[in-house]
Amino acid sequence: MAAEEDKGVTQRQLSKHLQLSKQTSMSSMNRLNSSTGSKKTRSKNKDQHFTDVHGLPCIENLVCSVDESPEPITTTIAGNIPSWIKGNFLRNGPGKFEIGRSSFNHWFDGMALLHQFHIENGNVTYMSRFLNSDCYTANLEHNRIIMSEFGTVAMPDPCKNFFQRFLSRFELPKPTDNANVSFVQYKGDYYVSTETNFMHKIDPETLETKEKVDWSKFIAINGATAHPHVDPDGTTYNMGNSYTPKGAFYNIIMVPSKKEKQNDTLEGATVVCSIPSEDKSKPSYYHSFAMSENFVVFIEQPIKMDLLKIVTSKLRGKGISEGVYWDPKRNTVFHVINKHTGKPSLVKYYAKPLSTFHQINCYEENGFLIMDMCCSDDGQAINNYKIQNLKKSGNALDEIYNTMSRVFPRRFVLPLNLDSDKPCGENLNTRSNSTATAIKTDKNKVFCTHEDLHGDDLHEFGGLEFPHINYSMCNSHPYRYFYGCGFRHLVGDSLIKMDLQGKKITVWKHADMYPSEPIFVPSPGAVEEDDGVILSVVITPNQDKSTFLLVLDGKTFEELGRAEVPINIPYGFHGTFQHGH
Ligand SMILES: [Fe+2]
């Protein structure tokens, strides 16, 4: 009886919290991660080896804390940086992992450090600034971590008395404003984003933090992904969760392309469609979504967030990350929504359990939706990105890498019009040269299997993540090339260009060099898809102060030049190129 009462109270508390709190932040949780499910699952996975790699070099310095460099630093150019490249290559990522004597547990938790490579007339300067977030300021002020992050629980203030410390454990987790994932644009302005309800507007010229923006002030959502999609007219789409007494919802959001007033931020944002989570208190985690000309595809993958565990995480002294788990008993569901009408397709598309962080491209052709994305068969990867793991060396480091499933580019083909006369069991993917299948299993159900978007040779480079395309020319259209990082280590250790005609790869790889996600910048007036350059920041953790900005020819993938920065920079997550005028 007592147990029943306890349960009732807990459920009520959860329901109240879901109703009232606009804060829970998926976000933080949002960045996913693996985890717990059950002890049985955990031990099983511990034994699972996906590869048998030996002798990985130590990469401890990729997660070293650095000082900011707010004054532009001159770089040393080797080779030739094409003079037509003019603008700011902006990047975001964690740059401070210790505050006083306390340190963060997870790579995703480090304080956001914003980087700018200013490229003009063949020269490059570098500068960086820490994001002036509330949690950065508060942490520095107290000289210890006082705001919990995804994998780090802020400890109660030792200066409080015992009773105050006890009570502080009952506080709900507050969403972080440590926006360390990406640079994004809304209405022409630059913001840094994580996955909570908070973003910060940034001056891309100075990297100064201008304004903290709260999604939940404009629209009933608790956060938004760090990977919005943009239509050619500047209209931006994103996705975010909301928590209501009826359970959790996945929302598709639209932000208009233009400002009404000079200081506008997210004014005019609307919810295009709300999709209820099948399990009310355990929605799926998602890091991004796919978008074609007329549709948004929400990929409901079996990485689940246990909201009860998350809202009680502080009470239990656990990180939010421990409430996120892989549930491979569930299939993946593709929800196709008309982005103009907000209507979800009656047809539900299913696939076997997969995890995906980043989409490559998505387009409509002859009644089919072609959806390309980086996928893995296992959803537990992220818990491996604890700082303690990244600092390992020798066999212990090899062991971490070998127990992580590789990520590969895959294509799904979804038939948009389901003929009711078609018998079940038939493959509806009638596209020639496509090995993906789409089998009708019921009136409005289709089960999909993928086509590998690569040959066997990609295995030797550890798969591919951080995909990029010539976005302005090809997003939501048929395309031929994508770029990404190969993963023969815990972070990217090569750059790969994929030619989908023949699935041929070209690779840039050098020992002990760790390139960031490749960003394609088209040449002025380019007509061909790969006419331009690839920008990537290459970190050299075992060689002091030799980080460089790498410029590759988009066509040949050969090095055109590099700009060597005489300071150390930690490995970052995402970036963008701001074209100069
Ligand atoms: Fe991402």
Coordinates of C-alpha atoms and ligand atoms in Angstrom, one line a residue:
M1 CA 0.0 0.0 0.0
A2 CA 2.7 2.3 1.0
A3 CA 4.6 1.5 -2.2
E4 CA 1.4 2.2 -4.2
E5 CA 1.1 5.6 -2.5
D6 CA 4.7 6.4 -3.2
K7 CA 4.2 5.6 -6.8
G8 CA 1.1 7.7 -7.0
V9 CA 2.8 10.7 -5.5
T10 CA 5.7 10.3 -7.9
Q11 CA 3.5 10.1 -10.9
R12 CA 1.6 13.1 -9.7
Q13 CA 4.8 15.0 -9.2
L14 CA 6.0 14.1 -12.6
S15 CA 2.7 15.1 -14.2
K16 CA 2.8 18.4 -12.3
H17 CA 6.3 18.9 -13.4
L18 CA 5.7 18.1 -17.0
Q19 CA 2.7 20.5 -16.9
L20 CA 4.4 23.4 -15.2
S21 CA 8.0 23.2 -16.0
K22 CA 9.0 24.8 -19.2
Q23 CA 12.5 23.9 -18.2
T24 CA 13.1 20.3 -18.2
S25 CA 15.0 20.7 -21.2
M26 CA 15.3 17.9 -23.2
S27 CA 17.8 19.5 -24.2
S28 CA 20.3 18.9 -22.0
M29 CA 19.3 15.6 -22.4
N30 CA 18.9 16.2 -25.6
R31 CA 22.2 15.5 -26.6
L32 CA 21.8 12.1 -26.2
N33 CA 23.3 9.4 -24.8
S34 CA 23.2 6.1 -24.0
S35 CA 22.8 4.4 -21.1
T36 CA 21.0 2.6 -18.7
G37 CA 18.0 0.7 -19.6
S38 CA 18.7 -2.2 -17.4
K39 CA 21.7 -3.7 -15.8
K40 CA 21.3 -6.8 -18.0
T41 CA 21.5 -4.7 -21.1
R42 CA 24.5 -2.8 -19.8
S43 CA 26.6 -5.9 -19.1
K44 CA 25.6 -7.4 -22.4
N45 CA 26.8 -4.4 -24.3
K46 CA 30.0 -4.2 -22.3
D47 CA 30.9 -7.5 -23.8
Q48 CA 30.0 -6.6 -27.4
H49 CA 32.9 -5.7 -29.7
F50 CA 32.2 -4.1 -33.0
T51 CA 35.9 -3.9 -34.1
D52 CA 39.2 -5.2 -33.1
V53 CA 41.5 -2.1 -33.3
H54 CA 44.8 -1.9 -31.5
G55 CA 47.2 0.8 -30.7
L56 CA 45.1 4.0 -30.9
P57 CA 47.1 7.1 -30.1
C58 CA 46.2 9.0 -27.0
I59 CA 44.0 12.0 -27.7
E60 CA 43.8 13.5 -24.2
N61 CA 44.7 17.0 -25.4
L62 CA 41.6 17.2 -27.5
V63 CA 39.7 17.8 -24.4
C64 CA 42.1 20.2 -22.7
S65 CA 41.0 23.5 -21.2
V66 CA 42.4 26.6 -23.0
D67 CA 42.3 30.3 -22.6
E68 CA 40.3 32.4 -24.9
S69 CA 42.1 34.6 -27.5
P70 CA 39.8 37.5 -28.1
E71 CA 42.3 39.5 -30.1
P72 CA 42.8 38.3 -33.7
I73 CA 46.0 36.2 -34.0
T74 CA 48.0 36.1 -37.3
T75 CA 48.4 32.7 -38.7
T76 CA 51.2 31.3 -40.9
I77 CA 50.0 30.3 -44.4
A78 CA 51.5 27.3 -46.1
G79 CA 50.5 26.6 -49.7
N80 CA 47.8 28.9 -51.0
I81 CA 44.4 30.0 -49.6
P82 CA 42.3 31.0 -52.6
S83 CA 41.8 34.8 -52.6
W84 CA 38.1 34.5 -53.4
I85 CA 37.4 33.0 -50.0
K86 CA 36.2 35.9 -47.9
G87 CA 34.3 35.6 -44.7
N88 CA 34.3 34.1 -41.2
F89 CA 34.5 30.4 -40.5
L90 CA 32.7 30.1 -37.2
R91 CA 33.0 27.1 -35.0
N92 CA 31.6 26.0 -31.6
G93 CA 32.6 23.4 -29.1
P94 CA 33.6 22.9 -25.5
G95 CA 36.8 24.7 -24.3
K96 CA 36.9 24.6 -20.6
F97 CA 36.5 21.3 -18.7
E98 CA 37.5 22.4 -15.1
I99 CA 36.2 25.1 -12.9
G100 CA 38.3 25.6 -9.8
R101 CA 38.8 22.2 -8.4
S102 CA 35.7 20.7 -10.0
S103 CA 35.6 19.2 -13.4
F104 CA 32.9 18.1 -15.9
N105 CA 32.3 14.4 -16.5
H106 CA 31.2 14.5 -20.1
W107 CA 32.6 16.0 -23.3
F108 CA 29.3 17.6 -24.0
D109 CA 29.4 19.5 -20.7
G110 CA 32.5 21.7 -21.4
M111 CA 32.0 25.5 -21.4
A112 CA 31.2 26.8 -25.0
L113 CA 34.2 28.3 -26.7
L114 CA 33.4 30.2 -29.9
H115 CA 36.1 30.3 -32.7
Q116 CA 36.4 32.5 -35.7
F117 CA 38.8 32.1 -38.6
H118 CA 38.6 35.3 -40.6
I119 CA 39.7 34.6 -44.2
E120 CA 40.4 37.5 -46.6
N121 CA 42.9 38.0 -49.5
G122 CA 44.6 34.7 -48.9
N123 CA 45.3 35.5 -45.2
V124 CA 43.7 34.1 -42.1
T125 CA 43.4 35.4 -38.5
Y126 CA 42.1 33.4 -35.6
M127 CA 40.2 34.5 -32.5
S128 CA 38.1 32.8 -29.8
R129 CA 35.8 33.8 -26.9
F130 CA 34.0 31.9 -24.3
L131 CA 30.3 32.2 -24.6
N132 CA 29.2 34.6 -21.9
S133 CA 26.4 32.4 -20.7
D134 CA 24.7 32.6 -17.3
C135 CA 26.2 29.3 -16.3
Y136 CA 29.7 30.3 -17.4
T137 CA 29.5 33.5 -15.4
A138 CA 28.0 31.8 -12.4
N139 CA 30.6 28.9 -12.5
L140 CA 33.5 31.4 -12.7
E141 CA 32.0 33.6 -9.9
H142 CA 31.8 30.7 -7.5
N143 CA 35.0 29.0 -8.9
R144 CA 33.2 25.7 -9.1
I145 CA 30.6 24.0 -11.2
I146 CA 27.2 25.2 -9.9
M147 CA 25.0 24.4 -12.9
S148 CA 24.4 20.8 -13.8
E149 CA 25.1 19.8 -17.3
F150 CA 24.2 16.7 -19.4
G151 CA 26.6 14.3 -17.7
T152 CA 27.6 16.4 -14.6
V153 CA 25.7 17.0 -11.5
A154 CA 26.5 20.2 -9.7
M155 CA 27.2 19.4 -6.1
P156 CA 25.4 21.2 -3.3
D157 CA 27.3 24.3 -2.0
P158 CA 29.5 23.2 0.8
C159 CA 28.9 26.6 2.4
K160 CA 25.2 25.9 2.9
N161 CA 24.2 24.2 6.2
F162 CA 23.2 20.6 6.2
F163 CA 19.5 21.2 5.9
Q164 CA 19.9 23.6 3.0
R165 CA 22.1 21.2 1.2
F166 CA 19.6 18.4 1.7
L167 CA 16.8 20.6 0.3
S168 CA 18.8 21.6 -2.7
R169 CA 18.8 18.0 -3.9
F170 CA 15.0 18.4 -4.5
E171 CA 15.4 21.1 -7.0
L172 CA 14.5 20.1 -10.5
P173 CA 17.3 20.2 -13.1
K174 CA 17.5 23.6 -14.7
P175 CA 18.2 23.7 -18.4
T176 CA 21.7 24.9 -19.3
D177 CA 22.4 27.9 -21.5
N178 CA 25.9 26.6 -22.3
A179 CA 25.2 26.6 -26.0
N180 CA 28.3 24.7 -27.2
V181 CA 27.0 22.6 -30.1
S182 CA 26.5 24.7 -33.2
F183 CA 26.3 28.1 -34.9
V184 CA 22.8 28.5 -36.5
Q185 CA 20.9 31.3 -38.3
Y186 CA 17.5 32.7 -37.7
K187 CA 16.2 35.7 -39.7
G188 CA 19.8 36.4 -40.8
D189 CA 21.2 36.6 -37.3
Y190 CA 23.8 34.2 -35.9
Y191 CA 23.1 32.2 -32.7
V192 CA 24.9 29.5 -30.8
S193 CA 22.7 26.6 -29.9
T194 CA 22.6 23.5 -27.8
E195 CA 19.3 21.6 -27.4
T196 CA 17.7 23.4 -24.4
N197 CA 15.3 26.3 -24.7
F198 CA 18.2 28.7 -24.6
M199 CA 20.2 30.1 -27.4
H200 CA 22.5 33.2 -27.5
K201 CA 22.7 35.7 -30.3
I202 CA 26.3 36.3 -31.3
D203 CA 28.1 39.0 -33.2
P204 CA 30.0 37.0 -35.8
E205 CA 32.6 39.7 -36.2
T206 CA 33.6 40.0 -32.6
L207 CA 32.2 36.7 -31.1
E208 CA 30.6 38.8 -28.4
T209 CA 27.5 37.4 -26.7
K210 CA 24.7 39.8 -27.5
E211 CA 21.4 38.4 -26.1
K212 CA 20.1 35.3 -24.4
V213 CA 17.0 34.0 -26.2
D214 CA 14.4 31.7 -24.7
W215 CA 12.3 29.6 -27.1
S216 CA 9.7 29.0 -24.5
K217 CA 8.9 32.8 -24.4
F218 CA 7.7 32.6 -28.0
I219 CA 6.3 29.2 -28.4
A220 CA 5.2 26.3 -26.1
I221 CA 8.3 24.2 -26.4
N222 CA 11.0 23.2 -24.0
G223 CA 13.9 23.3 -26.4
A224 CA 15.0 23.0 -30.0
T225 CA 17.7 21.0 -31.8
A226 CA 21.0 22.5 -32.8
H227 CA 20.4 21.5 -36.4
P228 CA 17.6 23.6 -38.0
H229 CA 16.9 23.4 -41.8
V230 CA 16.5 26.4 -44.0
D231 CA 14.4 26.9 -47.1
P232 CA 15.9 28.9 -50.0
D233 CA 13.8 32.0 -48.9
G234 CA 15.3 31.9 -45.4
T235 CA 12.3 30.3 -43.6
T236 CA 13.8 28.1 -40.9
Y237 CA 12.4 24.8 -39.5
N238 CA 13.4 23.0 -36.4
M239 CA 12.0 20.5 -33.9
G240 CA 11.5 20.6 -30.1
N241 CA 9.6 18.8 -27.4
S242 CA 6.8 20.0 -25.1
Y243 CA 5.6 18.3 -22.0
T244 CA 1.9 18.5 -21.1
P245 CA -0.5 16.6 -18.8
K246 CA -1.3 14.5 -21.8
G247 CA 2.3 13.5 -22.2
A248 CA 5.3 14.5 -24.3
F249 CA 5.0 15.9 -27.8
Y250 CA 7.4 16.3 -30.6
N251 CA 6.8 19.6 -32.3
I252 CA 7.8 20.9 -35.8
I253 CA 8.6 24.6 -35.6
M254 CA 8.8 27.3 -38.3
V255 CA 10.5 30.6 -37.8
P256 CA 9.8 33.3 -40.5
S257 CA 12.6 34.5 -42.7
K258 CA 12.3 38.2 -42.0
K259 CA 12.3 40.5 -39.0
E260 CA 9.4 42.8 -38.3
K261 CA 11.6 45.0 -36.0
Q262 CA 15.3 45.5 -35.9
N263 CA 15.7 43.7 -32.6
D264 CA 13.5 40.7 -33.4
T265 CA 14.7 37.2 -32.5
L266 CA 12.1 34.4 -32.6
E267 CA 8.9 36.5 -33.0
G268 CA 6.4 34.9 -35.3
A269 CA 7.6 31.3 -34.6
T270 CA 4.8 28.8 -34.9
V271 CA 4.2 25.1 -34.3
V272 CA 3.5 23.5 -37.6
C273 CA 2.6 20.1 -36.2
S274 CA 2.7 18.3 -32.8
I275 CA 3.2 14.5 -32.8
P276 CA 2.4 12.7 -29.5
S277 CA 5.0 10.4 -28.1
E278 CA 3.8 6.8 -28.1
D279 CA 5.1 6.4 -24.6
K280 CA 3.9 9.5 -22.8
S281 CA 6.7 9.7 -20.3
K282 CA 9.5 8.2 -22.4
P283 CA 9.8 10.2 -25.6
S284 CA 12.6 9.4 -28.1
Y285 CA 15.7 11.5 -28.2
Y286 CA 16.5 13.1 -31.5
H287 CA 19.5 15.3 -32.5
S288 CA 18.2 16.5 -35.9
F289 CA 15.6 15.7 -38.5
A290 CA 15.3 15.5 -42.3
M291 CA 13.6 18.0 -44.6
S292 CA 12.7 17.9 -48.3
E293 CA 11.0 20.6 -50.4
N294 CA 7.5 19.8 -49.0
F295 CA 8.1 17.5 -46.1
V296 CA 9.7 17.2 -42.7
V297 CA 10.6 13.8 -41.6
F298 CA 10.8 13.1 -37.9
I299 CA 12.8 10.0 -37.1
E300 CA 11.5 8.5 -33.9
Q301 CA 14.5 6.3 -32.9
P302 CA 14.6 3.9 -30.0
I303 CA 16.9 6.1 -27.9
K304 CA 14.5 6.9 -25.1
M305 CA 14.4 9.6 -22.4
D306 CA 13.0 8.4 -19.1
L307 CA 11.4 11.7 -18.0
L308 CA 10.8 10.5 -14.4
K309 CA 14.5 9.6 -14.1
I310 CA 15.5 12.9 -15.6
V311 CA 13.4 15.1 -13.3
T312 CA 14.6 13.1 -10.3
S313 CA 18.2 13.0 -11.4
K314 CA 19.4 15.6 -9.0
L315 CA 17.6 14.0 -6.1
R316 CA 19.4 10.8 -7.0
G317 CA 22.7 12.5 -7.5
K318 CA 22.9 11.3 -11.1
G319 CA 23.5 13.1 -14.4
I320 CA 20.6 13.7 -16.8
S321 CA 22.5 11.4 -19.2
E322 CA 21.6 8.5 -17.0
G323 CA 17.9 8.9 -17.9
V324 CA 18.6 8.3 -21.6
Y325 CA 18.8 4.7 -22.8
W326 CA 18.8 2.5 -25.9
D327 CA 15.7 0.3 -26.3
P328 CA 16.4 -2.0 -29.3
K329 CA 13.2 -3.8 -28.8
R330 CA 11.5 -1.0 -30.5
N331 CA 11.5 -0.2 -34.2
T332 CA 12.4 3.1 -35.7
V333 CA 9.5 5.2 -37.0
F334 CA 9.7 7.8 -39.8
H335 CA 6.9 10.4 -39.4
V336 CA 6.4 12.3 -42.7
I337 CA 4.7 15.7 -42.3
N338 CA 3.7 18.1 -45.0
K339 CA 5.5 21.2 -43.8
H340 CA 3.1 23.6 -45.5
T341 CA -0.2 22.1 -44.2
G342 CA 1.2 20.6 -41.0
K343 CA -0.6 17.3 -41.8
P344 CA 1.2 14.1 -40.9
S345 CA 1.0 11.3 -43.5
L346 CA -1.5 8.6 -42.7
V347 CA 1.2 6.1 -43.7
K348 CA 3.7 5.2 -41.0
Y349 CA 7.1 4.1 -42.2
Y350 CA 9.1 1.7 -40.0
A351 CA 12.7 0.5 -40.0
K352 CA 14.7 -1.8 -37.7
P353 CA 16.2 -0.1 -34.6
L354 CA 18.8 2.4 -35.6
S355 CA 20.4 5.5 -34.1
T356 CA 21.1 8.6 -36.1
F357 CA 22.5 12.0 -35.2
H358 CA 22.9 13.7 -38.6
Q359 CA 21.0 13.6 -41.8
I360 CA 22.8 14.1 -45.1
N361 CA 20.1 15.1 -47.5
C362 CA 16.4 14.4 -48.3
Y363 CA 14.5 15.0 -51.5
E364 CA 11.4 14.0 -53.4
E365 CA 11.6 12.4 -56.8
N366 CA 8.9 10.6 -58.9
G367 CA 6.7 10.0 -55.9
F368 CA 9.4 8.8 -53.6
L369 CA 11.1 10.5 -50.7
I370 CA 14.8 9.8 -50.7
M371 CA 16.3 10.1 -47.2
D372 CA 20.0 9.8 -46.7
M373 CA 21.5 9.8 -43.2
C374 CA 24.3 8.6 -41.0
C375 CA 23.2 5.6 -39.0
S376 CA 24.4 3.0 -36.6
D377 CA 22.8 -0.2 -35.4
D378 CA 23.5 0.7 -31.8
G379 CA 22.3 3.6 -29.7
Q380 CA 24.7 3.6 -26.8
A381 CA 27.6 5.5 -28.3
I382 CA 27.4 8.7 -26.4
N383 CA 28.0 7.5 -23.0
N384 CA 31.4 6.6 -24.2
Y385 CA 32.2 10.3 -24.6
K386 CA 32.9 10.8 -21.0
I387 CA 36.0 12.9 -20.3
Q388 CA 37.6 10.0 -18.5
N389 CA 37.3 7.8 -21.6
L390 CA 38.7 10.4 -23.9
K391 CA 41.7 10.7 -21.6
K392 CA 42.4 7.0 -21.6
S393 CA 45.4 5.5 -23.4
G394 CA 46.7 2.1 -24.5
N395 CA 44.4 -1.0 -24.2
A396 CA 41.8 0.9 -22.2
L397 CA 41.3 3.4 -25.0
D398 CA 41.2 0.7 -27.7
E399 CA 38.6 -1.1 -25.6
I400 CA 36.3 2.0 -25.6
Y401 CA 36.6 2.4 -29.4
N402 CA 36.0 -1.3 -30.1
T403 CA 32.8 -1.4 -28.1
M404 CA 31.3 1.4 -30.1
S405 CA 29.2 0.6 -33.2
R406 CA 30.4 2.4 -36.4
V407 CA 28.3 4.9 -38.2
F408 CA 27.6 4.6 -41.9
P409 CA 25.7 6.6 -44.6
R410 CA 22.5 4.9 -45.5
R411 CA 19.6 5.7 -47.9
F412 CA 15.9 5.0 -47.2
V413 CA 13.3 5.3 -50.0
L414 CA 9.8 6.1 -48.8
P415 CA 6.9 5.7 -51.3
L416 CA 4.8 8.8 -50.8
N417 CA 1.6 7.6 -52.4
L418 CA 0.3 4.2 -51.1
D419 CA -2.0 2.5 -53.5
S420 CA -4.7 0.8 -51.5
D421 CA -5.0 -1.9 -54.1
K422 CA -1.4 -3.0 -53.7
P423 CA -1.1 -6.2 -51.8
C424 CA 0.8 -6.5 -48.6
G425 CA 4.3 -8.0 -48.9
E426 CA 5.1 -6.1 -52.1
N427 CA 8.2 -4.0 -52.4
L428 CA 7.0 -0.5 -53.3
N429 CA 10.4 0.8 -54.1
T430 CA 10.4 0.5 -57.9
R431 CA 13.3 2.9 -58.5
S432 CA 15.9 1.3 -60.7
N433 CA 19.3 0.8 -59.2
S434 CA 18.0 1.0 -55.7
T435 CA 18.5 -1.8 -53.3
A436 CA 16.5 -0.1 -50.5
T437 CA 13.1 -1.8 -49.9
A438 CA 9.7 -0.5 -48.8
I439 CA 7.4 -3.4 -48.0
K440 CA 3.7 -2.7 -47.4
T441 CA 2.9 -4.6 -44.2
D442 CA -0.6 -3.3 -43.6
K443 CA -3.1 -0.7 -44.9
N444 CA -1.0 2.3 -43.8
K445 CA 2.2 0.7 -42.8
V446 CA 5.4 0.3 -44.7
F447 CA 8.6 -1.4 -43.5
C448 CA 11.8 0.0 -44.9
T449 CA 15.3 -1.4 -45.3
H450 CA 18.1 0.7 -46.4
E451 CA 20.7 0.8 -49.2
D452 CA 24.3 1.3 -48.1
L453 CA 25.5 4.6 -49.4
H454 CA 29.1 3.4 -49.5
G455 CA 31.3 0.6 -50.6
D456 CA 33.3 -1.8 -48.5
D457 CA 36.3 0.6 -48.5
L458 CA 34.6 2.9 -46.0
H459 CA 35.0 0.3 -43.3
E460 CA 38.7 0.8 -43.2
F461 CA 38.1 4.4 -42.4
G462 CA 35.8 3.6 -39.5
G463 CA 32.5 4.8 -41.2
L464 CA 31.5 8.4 -41.7
E465 CA 29.9 11.1 -39.5
F466 CA 29.6 14.9 -39.5
P467 CA 28.1 14.8 -43.0
H468 CA 27.9 17.9 -45.1
I469 CA 26.7 18.8 -48.7
N470 CA 26.7 21.8 -50.9
Y471 CA 23.7 23.0 -48.9
S472 CA 22.7 26.1 -50.8
M473 CA 22.7 24.2 -54.2
C474 CA 21.6 20.8 -53.2
N475 CA 19.6 20.6 -50.0
S476 CA 16.3 19.0 -50.7
H477 CA 17.3 18.2 -54.3
P478 CA 19.0 15.3 -56.0
Y479 CA 22.7 15.5 -55.5
R480 CA 26.0 13.7 -56.1
Y481 CA 28.5 14.5 -53.4
F482 CA 28.7 14.5 -49.6
Y483 CA 31.6 15.0 -47.3
G484 CA 32.2 13.8 -43.8
C485 CA 34.8 12.7 -41.2
G486 CA 36.0 9.1 -41.0
F487 CA 36.2 7.7 -37.5
R488 CA 39.1 5.4 -37.0
H489 CA 39.2 6.9 -33.5
L490 CA 36.8 8.3 -31.0
V491 CA 36.8 11.6 -32.9
G492 CA 37.2 12.2 -36.7
D493 CA 40.6 11.3 -38.0
S494 CA 40.1 11.7 -41.7
L495 CA 38.1 13.7 -44.2
I496 CA 36.1 11.9 -46.8
K497 CA 34.4 12.9 -50.1
M498 CA 31.8 10.6 -51.3
D499 CA 30.8 10.5 -55.0
L500 CA 27.4 8.8 -55.1
Q501 CA 28.0 7.9 -58.8
G502 CA 29.8 4.7 -58.1
K503 CA 30.0 5.3 -54.4
K504 CA 33.6 6.2 -54.7
I505 CA 35.5 7.9 -51.9
T506 CA 38.5 10.2 -51.8
V507 CA 40.2 10.5 -48.4
W508 CA 42.5 13.1 -46.7
K509 CA 44.2 11.3 -43.8
H510 CA 47.4 11.9 -41.9
A511 CA 48.7 10.3 -38.7
D512 CA 47.9 12.1 -35.5
M513 CA 45.7 14.7 -37.2
Y514 CA 42.1 15.1 -36.2
P515 CA 40.0 17.2 -38.7
S516 CA 36.7 18.7 -37.7
E517 CA 33.5 18.4 -39.7
P518 CA 34.2 19.5 -43.3
I519 CA 32.3 22.6 -44.5
F520 CA 31.8 23.1 -48.2
V521 CA 32.1 26.7 -49.5
P522 CA 31.2 27.1 -53.2
S523 CA 33.3 29.2 -55.5
P524 CA 31.7 32.4 -56.7
G525 CA 29.3 31.7 -59.6
A526 CA 29.9 27.9 -59.3
V527 CA 27.8 25.8 -61.5
E528 CA 29.2 22.4 -60.6
E529 CA 28.2 20.9 -57.3
D530 CA 31.8 20.3 -56.1
D531 CA 33.2 23.6 -57.4
G532 CA 34.5 25.1 -54.2
V533 CA 36.6 24.3 -51.2
I534 CA 36.3 22.3 -48.0
L535 CA 37.2 24.0 -44.7
S536 CA 38.2 22.0 -41.6
V537 CA 40.1 22.7 -38.4
V538 CA 42.7 20.1 -37.9
I539 CA 43.8 19.4 -34.3
T540 CA 47.1 17.8 -33.5
P541 CA 46.8 16.6 -29.8
N542 CA 50.3 15.1 -29.7
Q543 CA 52.1 18.1 -31.2
D544 CA 52.1 21.4 -29.3
K545 CA 50.5 24.5 -30.9
S546 CA 50.2 23.2 -34.4
T547 CA 46.5 23.4 -35.0
F548 CA 45.6 24.6 -38.5
L549 CA 42.8 25.6 -40.7
L550 CA 42.9 23.2 -43.7
V551 CA 41.6 24.2 -47.2
L552 CA 41.0 21.4 -49.6
D553 CA 40.0 21.6 -53.3
G554 CA 36.3 20.5 -53.4
K555 CA 36.9 18.6 -56.7
T556 CA 40.2 16.9 -56.2
F557 CA 40.2 16.8 -52.4
E558 CA 43.8 17.9 -52.5
E559 CA 45.2 20.4 -50.1
L560 CA 45.3 23.9 -51.4
G561 CA 46.7 25.5 -48.3
R562 CA 46.6 25.7 -44.5
A563 CA 46.7 28.4 -41.9
E564 CA 48.7 27.4 -38.8
V565 CA 47.5 28.8 -35.5
P566 CA 50.3 29.2 -32.9
I567 CA 48.1 28.1 -30.0
N568 CA 46.3 25.0 -28.9
I569 CA 42.6 24.6 -29.7
P570 CA 40.3 21.8 -28.4
Y571 CA 38.3 19.6 -30.8
G572 CA 34.9 21.2 -31.6
F573 CA 31.5 20.1 -32.7
H574 CA 29.9 22.2 -35.5
G575 CA 30.5 25.3 -37.5
T576 CA 29.4 27.4 -40.4
F577 CA 30.8 29.8 -43.0
Q578 CA 29.7 33.4 -43.0
H579 CA 30.2 34.9 -46.4
G580 CA 31.9 38.3 -46.3
H581 CA 30.7 41.3 -48.3
Ligands
FE1 FE 25.2 17.6 -34.2

